[in-house]
Short mmCIF file of C-alpha atoms in Angstrom, two decimals:
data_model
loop_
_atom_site.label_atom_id
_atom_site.label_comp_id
_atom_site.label_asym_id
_atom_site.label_seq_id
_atom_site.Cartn_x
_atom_site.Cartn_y
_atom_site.Cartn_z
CA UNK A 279 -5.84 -9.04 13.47
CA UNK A 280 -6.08 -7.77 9.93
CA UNK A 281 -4.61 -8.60 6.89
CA UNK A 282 -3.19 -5.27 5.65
CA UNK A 283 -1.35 -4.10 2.30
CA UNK A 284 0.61 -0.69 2.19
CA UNK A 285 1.65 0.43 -1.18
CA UNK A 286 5.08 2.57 -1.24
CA UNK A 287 8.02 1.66 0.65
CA UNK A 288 9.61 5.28 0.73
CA UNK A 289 8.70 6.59 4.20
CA UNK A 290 5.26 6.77 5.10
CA UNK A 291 4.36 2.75 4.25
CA UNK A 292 7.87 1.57 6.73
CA UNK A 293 6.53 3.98 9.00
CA UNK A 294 2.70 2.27 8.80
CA UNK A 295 4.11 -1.32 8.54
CA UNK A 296 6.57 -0.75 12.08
CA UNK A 297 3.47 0.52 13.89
CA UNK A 298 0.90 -2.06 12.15
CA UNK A 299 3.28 -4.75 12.46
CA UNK A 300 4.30 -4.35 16.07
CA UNK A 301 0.29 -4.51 16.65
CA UNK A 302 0.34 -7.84 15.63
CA UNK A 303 -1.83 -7.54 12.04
CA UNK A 304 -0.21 -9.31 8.34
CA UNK A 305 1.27 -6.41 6.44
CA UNK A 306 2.53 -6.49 3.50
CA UNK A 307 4.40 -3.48 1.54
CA UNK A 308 4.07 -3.79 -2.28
CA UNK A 309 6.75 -1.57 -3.85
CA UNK A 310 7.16 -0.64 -7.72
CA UNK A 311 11.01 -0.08 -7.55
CA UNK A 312 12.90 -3.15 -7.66
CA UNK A 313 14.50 -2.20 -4.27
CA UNK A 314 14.57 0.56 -1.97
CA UNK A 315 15.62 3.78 -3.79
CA UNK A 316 18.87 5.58 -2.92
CA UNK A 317 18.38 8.60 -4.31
CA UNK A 318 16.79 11.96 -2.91
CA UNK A 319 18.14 15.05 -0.90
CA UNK A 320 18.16 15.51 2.96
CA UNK A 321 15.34 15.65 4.88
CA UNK A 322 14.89 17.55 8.24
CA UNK A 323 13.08 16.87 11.40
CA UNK A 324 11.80 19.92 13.48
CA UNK A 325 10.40 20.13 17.18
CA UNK A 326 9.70 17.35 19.77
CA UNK A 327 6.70 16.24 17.76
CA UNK A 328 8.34 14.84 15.34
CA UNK A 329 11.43 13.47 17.19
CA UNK A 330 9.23 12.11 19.95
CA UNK A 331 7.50 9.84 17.75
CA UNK A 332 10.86 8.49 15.81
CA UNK A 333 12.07 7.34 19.62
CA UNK A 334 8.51 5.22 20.33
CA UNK A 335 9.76 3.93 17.04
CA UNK A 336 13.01 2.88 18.02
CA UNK A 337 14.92 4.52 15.49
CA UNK A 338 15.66 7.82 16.85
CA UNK A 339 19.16 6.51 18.07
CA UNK A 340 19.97 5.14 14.58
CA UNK A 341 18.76 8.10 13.04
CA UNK A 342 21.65 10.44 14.99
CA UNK A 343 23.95 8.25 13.92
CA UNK A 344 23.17 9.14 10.29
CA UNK A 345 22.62 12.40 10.41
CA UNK A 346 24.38 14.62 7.93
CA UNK A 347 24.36 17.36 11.25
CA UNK A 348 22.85 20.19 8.46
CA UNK A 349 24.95 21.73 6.63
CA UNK A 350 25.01 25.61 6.01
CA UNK A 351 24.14 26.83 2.51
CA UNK A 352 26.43 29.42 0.70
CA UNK A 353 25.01 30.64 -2.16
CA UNK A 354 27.71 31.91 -4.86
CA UNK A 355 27.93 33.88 -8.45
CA UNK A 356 29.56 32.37 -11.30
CA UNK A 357 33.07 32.53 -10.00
CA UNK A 358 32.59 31.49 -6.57
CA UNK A 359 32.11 34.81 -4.65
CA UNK A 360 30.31 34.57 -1.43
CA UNK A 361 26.36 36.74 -2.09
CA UNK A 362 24.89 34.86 0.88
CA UNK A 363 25.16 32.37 3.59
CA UNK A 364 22.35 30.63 5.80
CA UNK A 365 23.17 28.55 8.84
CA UNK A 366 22.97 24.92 8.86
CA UNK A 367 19.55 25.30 11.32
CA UNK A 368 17.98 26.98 8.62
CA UNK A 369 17.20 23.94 6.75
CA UNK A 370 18.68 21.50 9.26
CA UNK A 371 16.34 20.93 12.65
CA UNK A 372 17.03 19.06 15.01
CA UNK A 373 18.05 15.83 13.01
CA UNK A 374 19.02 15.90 9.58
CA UNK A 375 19.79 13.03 7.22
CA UNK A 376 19.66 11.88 3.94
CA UNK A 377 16.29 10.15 2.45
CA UNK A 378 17.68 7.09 1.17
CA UNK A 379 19.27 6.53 4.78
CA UNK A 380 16.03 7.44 6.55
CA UNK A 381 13.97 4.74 4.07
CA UNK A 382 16.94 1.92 4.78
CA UNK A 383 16.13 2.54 8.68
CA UNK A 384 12.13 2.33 8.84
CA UNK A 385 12.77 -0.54 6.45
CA UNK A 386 15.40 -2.23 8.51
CA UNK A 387 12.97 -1.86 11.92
CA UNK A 388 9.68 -2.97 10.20
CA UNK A 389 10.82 -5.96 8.43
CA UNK A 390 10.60 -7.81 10.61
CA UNK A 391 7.16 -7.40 10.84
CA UNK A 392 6.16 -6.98 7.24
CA UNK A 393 6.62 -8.71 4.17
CA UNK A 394 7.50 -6.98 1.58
CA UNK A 395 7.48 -7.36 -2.09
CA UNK A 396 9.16 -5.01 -4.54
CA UNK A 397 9.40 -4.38 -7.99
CA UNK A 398 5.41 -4.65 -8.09
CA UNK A 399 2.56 -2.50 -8.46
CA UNK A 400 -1.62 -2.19 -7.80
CA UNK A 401 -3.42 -2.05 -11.03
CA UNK A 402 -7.18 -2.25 -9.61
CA UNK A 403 -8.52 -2.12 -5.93
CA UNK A 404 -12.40 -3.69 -5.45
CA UNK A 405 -13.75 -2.94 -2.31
CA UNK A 406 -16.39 -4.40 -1.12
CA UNK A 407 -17.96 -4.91 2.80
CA UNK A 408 -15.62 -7.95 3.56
CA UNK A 409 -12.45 -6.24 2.26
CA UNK A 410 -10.18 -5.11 -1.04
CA UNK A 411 -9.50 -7.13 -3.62
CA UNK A 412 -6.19 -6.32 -5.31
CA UNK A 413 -5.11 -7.06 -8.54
CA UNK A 414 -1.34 -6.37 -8.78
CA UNK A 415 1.09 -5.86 -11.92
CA UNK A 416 2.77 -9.13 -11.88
CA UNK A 417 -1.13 -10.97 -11.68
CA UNK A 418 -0.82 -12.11 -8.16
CA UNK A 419 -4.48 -11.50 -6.70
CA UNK A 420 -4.96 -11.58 -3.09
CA UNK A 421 -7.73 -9.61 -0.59
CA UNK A 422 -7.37 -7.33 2.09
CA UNK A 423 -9.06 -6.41 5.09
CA UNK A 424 -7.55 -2.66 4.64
CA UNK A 425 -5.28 -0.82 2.22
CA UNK A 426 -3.16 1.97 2.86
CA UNK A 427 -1.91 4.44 -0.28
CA UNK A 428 1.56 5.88 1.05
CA UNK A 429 2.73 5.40 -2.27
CA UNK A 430 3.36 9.44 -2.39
CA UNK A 431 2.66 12.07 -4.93
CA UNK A 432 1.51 9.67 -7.65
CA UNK A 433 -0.10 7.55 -5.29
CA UNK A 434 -1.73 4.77 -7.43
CA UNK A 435 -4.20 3.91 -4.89
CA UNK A 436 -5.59 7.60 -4.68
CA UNK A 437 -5.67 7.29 -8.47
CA UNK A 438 -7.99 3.81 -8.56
CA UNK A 439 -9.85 4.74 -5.46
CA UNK A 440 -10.72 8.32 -4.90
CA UNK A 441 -12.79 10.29 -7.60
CA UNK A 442 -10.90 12.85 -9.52
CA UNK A 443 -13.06 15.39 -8.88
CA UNK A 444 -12.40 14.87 -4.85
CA UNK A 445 -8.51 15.33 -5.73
CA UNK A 446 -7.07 18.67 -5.99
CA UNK A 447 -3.22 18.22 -7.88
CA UNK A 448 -1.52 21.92 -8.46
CA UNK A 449 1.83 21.96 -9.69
CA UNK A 450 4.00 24.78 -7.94
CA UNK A 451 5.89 25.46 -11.02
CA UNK A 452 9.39 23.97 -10.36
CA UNK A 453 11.19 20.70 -10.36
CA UNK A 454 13.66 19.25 -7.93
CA UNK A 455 16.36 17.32 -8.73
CA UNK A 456 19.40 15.10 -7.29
CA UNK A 457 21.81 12.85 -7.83
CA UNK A 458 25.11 11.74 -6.84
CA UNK A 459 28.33 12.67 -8.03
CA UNK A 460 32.48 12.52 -7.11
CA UNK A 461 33.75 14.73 -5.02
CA UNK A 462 36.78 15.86 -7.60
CA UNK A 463 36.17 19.51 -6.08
CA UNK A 464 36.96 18.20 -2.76
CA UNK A 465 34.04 20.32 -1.66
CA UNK A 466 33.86 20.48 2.42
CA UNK A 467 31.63 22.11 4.90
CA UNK A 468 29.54 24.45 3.24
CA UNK A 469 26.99 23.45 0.26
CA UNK A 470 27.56 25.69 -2.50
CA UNK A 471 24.26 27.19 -4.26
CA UNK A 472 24.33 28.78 -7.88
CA UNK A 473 21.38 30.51 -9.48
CA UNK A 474 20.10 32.08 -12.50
CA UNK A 475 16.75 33.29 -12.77
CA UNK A 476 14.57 30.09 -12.40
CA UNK A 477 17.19 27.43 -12.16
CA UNK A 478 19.39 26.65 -9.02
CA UNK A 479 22.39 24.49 -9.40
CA UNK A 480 23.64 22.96 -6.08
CA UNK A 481 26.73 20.55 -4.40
CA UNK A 482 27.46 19.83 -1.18
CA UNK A 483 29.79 16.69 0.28
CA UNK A 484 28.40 13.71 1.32
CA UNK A 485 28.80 14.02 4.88
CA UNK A 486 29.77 10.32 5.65
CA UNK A 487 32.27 10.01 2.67
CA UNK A 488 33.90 13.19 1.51
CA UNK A 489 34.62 11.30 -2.12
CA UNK A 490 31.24 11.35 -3.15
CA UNK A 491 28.83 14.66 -2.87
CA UNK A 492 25.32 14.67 -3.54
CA UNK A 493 23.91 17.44 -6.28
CA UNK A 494 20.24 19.64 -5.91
CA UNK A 495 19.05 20.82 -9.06
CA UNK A 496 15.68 23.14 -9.50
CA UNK A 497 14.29 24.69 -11.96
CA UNK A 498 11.09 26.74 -13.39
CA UNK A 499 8.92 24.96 -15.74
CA UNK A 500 4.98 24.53 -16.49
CA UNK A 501 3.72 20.75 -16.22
CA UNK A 502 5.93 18.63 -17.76
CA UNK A 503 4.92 15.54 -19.61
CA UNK A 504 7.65 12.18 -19.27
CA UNK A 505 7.90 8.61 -18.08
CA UNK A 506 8.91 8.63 -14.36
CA UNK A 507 10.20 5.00 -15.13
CA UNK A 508 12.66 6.53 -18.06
CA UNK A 509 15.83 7.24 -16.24
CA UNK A 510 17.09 8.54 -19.11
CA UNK A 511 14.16 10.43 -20.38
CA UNK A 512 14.34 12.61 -16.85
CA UNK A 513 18.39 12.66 -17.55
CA UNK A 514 17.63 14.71 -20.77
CA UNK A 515 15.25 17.17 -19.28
CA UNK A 516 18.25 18.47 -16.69
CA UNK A 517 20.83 18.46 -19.44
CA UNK A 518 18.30 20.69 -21.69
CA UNK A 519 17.20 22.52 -19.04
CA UNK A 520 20.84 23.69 -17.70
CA UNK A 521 22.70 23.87 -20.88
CA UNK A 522 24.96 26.57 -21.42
CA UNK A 523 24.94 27.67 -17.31
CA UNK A 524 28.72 28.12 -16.18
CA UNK A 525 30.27 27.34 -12.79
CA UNK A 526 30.41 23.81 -11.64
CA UNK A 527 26.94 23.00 -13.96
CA UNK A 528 29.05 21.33 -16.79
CA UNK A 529 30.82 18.95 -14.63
CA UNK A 530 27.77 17.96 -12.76
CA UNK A 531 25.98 17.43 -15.86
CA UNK A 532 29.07 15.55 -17.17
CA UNK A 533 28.69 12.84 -14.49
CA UNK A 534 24.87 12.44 -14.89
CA UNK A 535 24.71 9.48 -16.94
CA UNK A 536 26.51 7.26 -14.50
CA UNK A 537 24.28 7.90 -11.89
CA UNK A 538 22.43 5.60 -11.61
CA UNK A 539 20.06 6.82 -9.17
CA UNK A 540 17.70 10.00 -9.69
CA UNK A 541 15.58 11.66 -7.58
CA UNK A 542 13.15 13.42 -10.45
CA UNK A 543 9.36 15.16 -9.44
CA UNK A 544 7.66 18.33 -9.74
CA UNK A 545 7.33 20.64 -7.02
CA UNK A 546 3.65 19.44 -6.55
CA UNK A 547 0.75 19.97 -3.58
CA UNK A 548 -1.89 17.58 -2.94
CA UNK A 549 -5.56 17.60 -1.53
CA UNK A 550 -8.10 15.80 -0.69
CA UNK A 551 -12.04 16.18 0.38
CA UNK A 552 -11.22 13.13 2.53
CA UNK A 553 -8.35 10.78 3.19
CA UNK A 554 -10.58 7.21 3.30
CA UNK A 555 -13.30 5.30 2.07
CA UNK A 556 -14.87 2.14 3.63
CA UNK A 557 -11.71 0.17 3.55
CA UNK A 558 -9.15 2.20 2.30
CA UNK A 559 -6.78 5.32 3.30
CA UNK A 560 -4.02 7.82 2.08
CA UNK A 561 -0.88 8.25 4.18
CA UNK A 562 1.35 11.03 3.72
CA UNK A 563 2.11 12.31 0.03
CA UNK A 564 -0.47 10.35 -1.40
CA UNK A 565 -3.02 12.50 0.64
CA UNK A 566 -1.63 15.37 1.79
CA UNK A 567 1.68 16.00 0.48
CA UNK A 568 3.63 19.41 -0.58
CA UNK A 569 6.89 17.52 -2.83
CA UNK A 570 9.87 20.05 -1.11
CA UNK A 571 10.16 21.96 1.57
CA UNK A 572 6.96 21.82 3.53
CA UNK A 573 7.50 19.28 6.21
CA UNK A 574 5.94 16.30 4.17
CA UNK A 575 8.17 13.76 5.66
CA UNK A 576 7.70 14.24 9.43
CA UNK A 577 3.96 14.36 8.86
CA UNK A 578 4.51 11.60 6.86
CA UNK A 579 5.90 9.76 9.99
CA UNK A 580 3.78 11.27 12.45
CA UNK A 581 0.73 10.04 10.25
CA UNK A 582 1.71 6.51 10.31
CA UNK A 583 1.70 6.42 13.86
CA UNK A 584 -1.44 8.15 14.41
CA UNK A 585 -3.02 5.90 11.67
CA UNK A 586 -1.94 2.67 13.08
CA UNK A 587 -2.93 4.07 17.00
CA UNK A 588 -6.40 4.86 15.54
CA UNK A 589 -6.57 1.51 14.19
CA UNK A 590 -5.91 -0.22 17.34
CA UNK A 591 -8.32 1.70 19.32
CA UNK A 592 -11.41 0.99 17.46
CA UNK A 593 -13.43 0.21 13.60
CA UNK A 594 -12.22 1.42 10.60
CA UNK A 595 -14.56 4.17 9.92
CA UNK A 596 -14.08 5.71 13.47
CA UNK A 597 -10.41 5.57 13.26
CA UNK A 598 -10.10 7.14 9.71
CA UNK A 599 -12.67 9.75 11.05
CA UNK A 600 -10.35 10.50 14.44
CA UNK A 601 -7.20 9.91 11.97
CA UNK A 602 -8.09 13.03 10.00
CA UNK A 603 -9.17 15.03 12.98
CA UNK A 604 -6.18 15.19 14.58
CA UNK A 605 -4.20 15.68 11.27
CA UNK A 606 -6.13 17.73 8.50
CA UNK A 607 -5.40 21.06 10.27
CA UNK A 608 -2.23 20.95 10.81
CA UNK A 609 -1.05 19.61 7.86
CA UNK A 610 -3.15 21.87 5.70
CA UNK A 611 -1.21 24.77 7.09
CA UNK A 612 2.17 22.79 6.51
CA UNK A 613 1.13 22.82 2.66
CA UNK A 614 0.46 26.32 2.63
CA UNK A 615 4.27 27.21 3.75
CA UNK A 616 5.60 24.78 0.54
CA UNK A 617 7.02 27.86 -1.24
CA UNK A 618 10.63 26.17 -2.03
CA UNK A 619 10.80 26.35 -5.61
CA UNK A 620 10.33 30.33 -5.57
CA UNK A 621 12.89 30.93 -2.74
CA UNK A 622 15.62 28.38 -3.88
CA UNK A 623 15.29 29.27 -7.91
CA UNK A 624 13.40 32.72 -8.17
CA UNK A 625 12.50 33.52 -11.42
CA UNK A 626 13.69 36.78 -12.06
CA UNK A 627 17.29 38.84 -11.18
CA UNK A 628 15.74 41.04 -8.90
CA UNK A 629 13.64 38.28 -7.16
CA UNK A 630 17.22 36.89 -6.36
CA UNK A 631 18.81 40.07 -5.52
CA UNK A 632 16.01 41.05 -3.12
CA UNK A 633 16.01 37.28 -1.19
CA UNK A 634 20.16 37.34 -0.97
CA UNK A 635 19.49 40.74 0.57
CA UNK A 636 15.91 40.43 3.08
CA UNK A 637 18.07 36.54 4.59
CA UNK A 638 21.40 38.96 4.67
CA UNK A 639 19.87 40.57 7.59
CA UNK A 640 20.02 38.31 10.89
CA UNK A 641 16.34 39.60 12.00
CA UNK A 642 15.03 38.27 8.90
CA UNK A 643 16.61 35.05 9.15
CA UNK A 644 15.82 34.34 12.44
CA UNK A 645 12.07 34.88 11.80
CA UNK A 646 12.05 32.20 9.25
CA UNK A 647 13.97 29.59 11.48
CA UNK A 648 11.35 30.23 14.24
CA UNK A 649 8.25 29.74 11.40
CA UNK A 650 9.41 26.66 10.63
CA UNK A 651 10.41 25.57 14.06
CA UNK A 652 6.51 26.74 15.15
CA UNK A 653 4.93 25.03 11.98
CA UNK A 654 6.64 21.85 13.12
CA UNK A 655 5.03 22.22 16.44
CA UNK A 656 0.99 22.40 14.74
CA UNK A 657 0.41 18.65 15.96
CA UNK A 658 -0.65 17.50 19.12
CA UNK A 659 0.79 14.19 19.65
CA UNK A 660 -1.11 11.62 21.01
CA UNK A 661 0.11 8.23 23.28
CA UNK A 662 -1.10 5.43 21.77
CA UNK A 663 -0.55 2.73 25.50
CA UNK A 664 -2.06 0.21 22.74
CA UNK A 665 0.79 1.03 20.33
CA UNK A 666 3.33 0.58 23.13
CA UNK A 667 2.03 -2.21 24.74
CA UNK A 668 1.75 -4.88 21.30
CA UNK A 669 -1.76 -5.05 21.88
CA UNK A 670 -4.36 -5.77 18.43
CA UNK A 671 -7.40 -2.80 18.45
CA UNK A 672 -10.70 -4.60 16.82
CA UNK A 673 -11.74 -4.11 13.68
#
């Protein structure tokens, strides 16, 4: 047994606790947010990979009874006119649902098995050959046999641990945004898109109550610099940044400073020369992550549980080494297709005219359902009897 601490309770560190737990090792999740965070958009799982390893979690049940079932996308000019529609399996896959619900679930299942401790944050890792030593925020010390950075974009571990110069951080030029709202449009089925050059404005009902919808907001911009603890601050970058747009933008802008959740980031891609050291690892975002749009959460999910099977099937440094074997590839080329922020905001009028018109046309559209449907399918997924069976690998 080892005594293991994930940082980041999003996705990825549930996901690693479930699997590390149900081997029988101490895990405990160290969070910075006070509690789990309900904000973010909806995020899609594609191809048996992905669902295949939700149901050895036990939450693929749960999960369908969540799901949003993908809703299609209607992009619209300033008075509401129809330019373009895509289907809800455009963006949906097989099993849609909303990230906040998705967290709650791999939280609920691996709780059990983990303890976890939010509103707390790593300020310095020493590793050494008997383990980590932690130092965390609130001055609790403790040390670990292994620690696992699936604390995502801005992972804080890759930050103390892994040399800059073996990091590679590009930002993809846009920001993503969401938040919730009423439903005083009584907006139903479709989401409804609005763009200008650069900026997309976006509102779609909440698919479990039809009084509250749930916005998307992106929008062109070099590196900004702000406090991703400032609420407000990020509140005051949107209301800059869309000032003056017509159609619903006003109103959705209006009921911004009541939310009081925000999903805030750059559109970001991360690399790096390796994903471990002696006694610690990156999971999902924090090591290979593409912010929007390029499959980051299933790999995310599908990491975890290759990760913890690894684990369980030998030492450290041979499981990090087959860890990244069986998952550098493939999510490498994931990364590659993280192109949101150009197709959902383009920056110019004729970018947008000439993306309206190439999805218009049903050949065009169907190509891009089967890339991503393919792109999902890049892994080759593993059994793990170890995983299944409760049984502890040696360190």
């Amino acid at each position: 047994m080892m005594k293991v601490l994930v940082s980041g309770a999003s996705v990825a560190g549930p996901s690693a606790a479930l699997w590390l737990g149900r081997a029988g090792h101490d895990v405990t999740v160290v969070e910075i947010a006070p509690a789990l965070r309900q904000g973010g958009y909806a995020v899609d799982f594609r191809g048996e990979v992905f669902t295949s390893v939700l149901d050895r979690m036990g939450v693929l049940a749960e999960l369908r009874s969540r799901q949003t079932g993908g809703t299609a996308m209607r992009f619209v000019d300033e008075s509401g006119r129809k330019l373009m529609r895509l289907p809800a399996e455009f963006a949906g896959g097989e099993l849609e649902v909303l990230r906040a619900d998705l967290s709650r679930v791999l939280y609920e299942h691996s709780r059990d098995r983990a303890t976890y401790r939010f509103g707390d944050t790593i300020v310095s890792l020493g590793e050494h050959a008997d383990g980590v030593d932690v130092r965390f925020e609130s001055g609790i010390e403790e040390t670990y046999d292994l620690v696992i950075g699936a604390d995502g974009m801005h992972s804080v571990v890759r930050r103390l641990a892994f040399a800059p110069e073996l990091v590679l951080e590009r930002h993809l030029g846009y920001y993503v945004a969401g938040w919730e709202v009423p439903n005083t449009r009584g907006i139903s089925g479709d989401s409804l898109l609005y763009n200008v050059p650069g900026k997309l404005a976006s509102v779609g009902a909440d698919q479990r109550d039809s009084s509250v919808a749930q916005t998307l907001f992106v929008f062109k911009s070099p590196v900004l610099e702000y406090n991703r603890r400032d609420l407000d601050q990020q509140k005051a970058i949107l209301r800059y940044q869309f000032a003056g747009l017509g159609w619903y933008v006003p109103e959705l802008l209006d009921a911004l400073p009541a939310a009081t959740e925000l999903y805030f980031d750059s559109i970001s891609r991360v690399r790096v020369d390796r994903w471990s050291t002696d006694r610690i690892v990156l999971l999902g975002d924090a090591g290979y992550g593409a912010t929007f749009g390029a499959l980051g959460t299933g790999t995310a999910v599908v990491g975890a549980y290759v990760l913890a099977g690894e684990l369980a099937q030998g030492d450290l440094r041979t499981a990090f080494d087959r860890y990244e074997e069986r998952l550098r590839k493939a999510v490498s080329t994931t990364q590659d297709g993280s192109r949101a922020g150009s197709f959902m905001a383009p920056a110019t009028r004729f970018g947008l005219a000439a993306r309206n018109k190439i999805l218009d046309i049903p050949f065009f559209m169907n190509q891009m359902i089967k890339m991503a449907a393919n792109m999902s399918e890049l892994i080759e997924l593993p059994t793990y009897p170890a995983l299944e069976q409760g049984k502890v690998g040696q360190e």
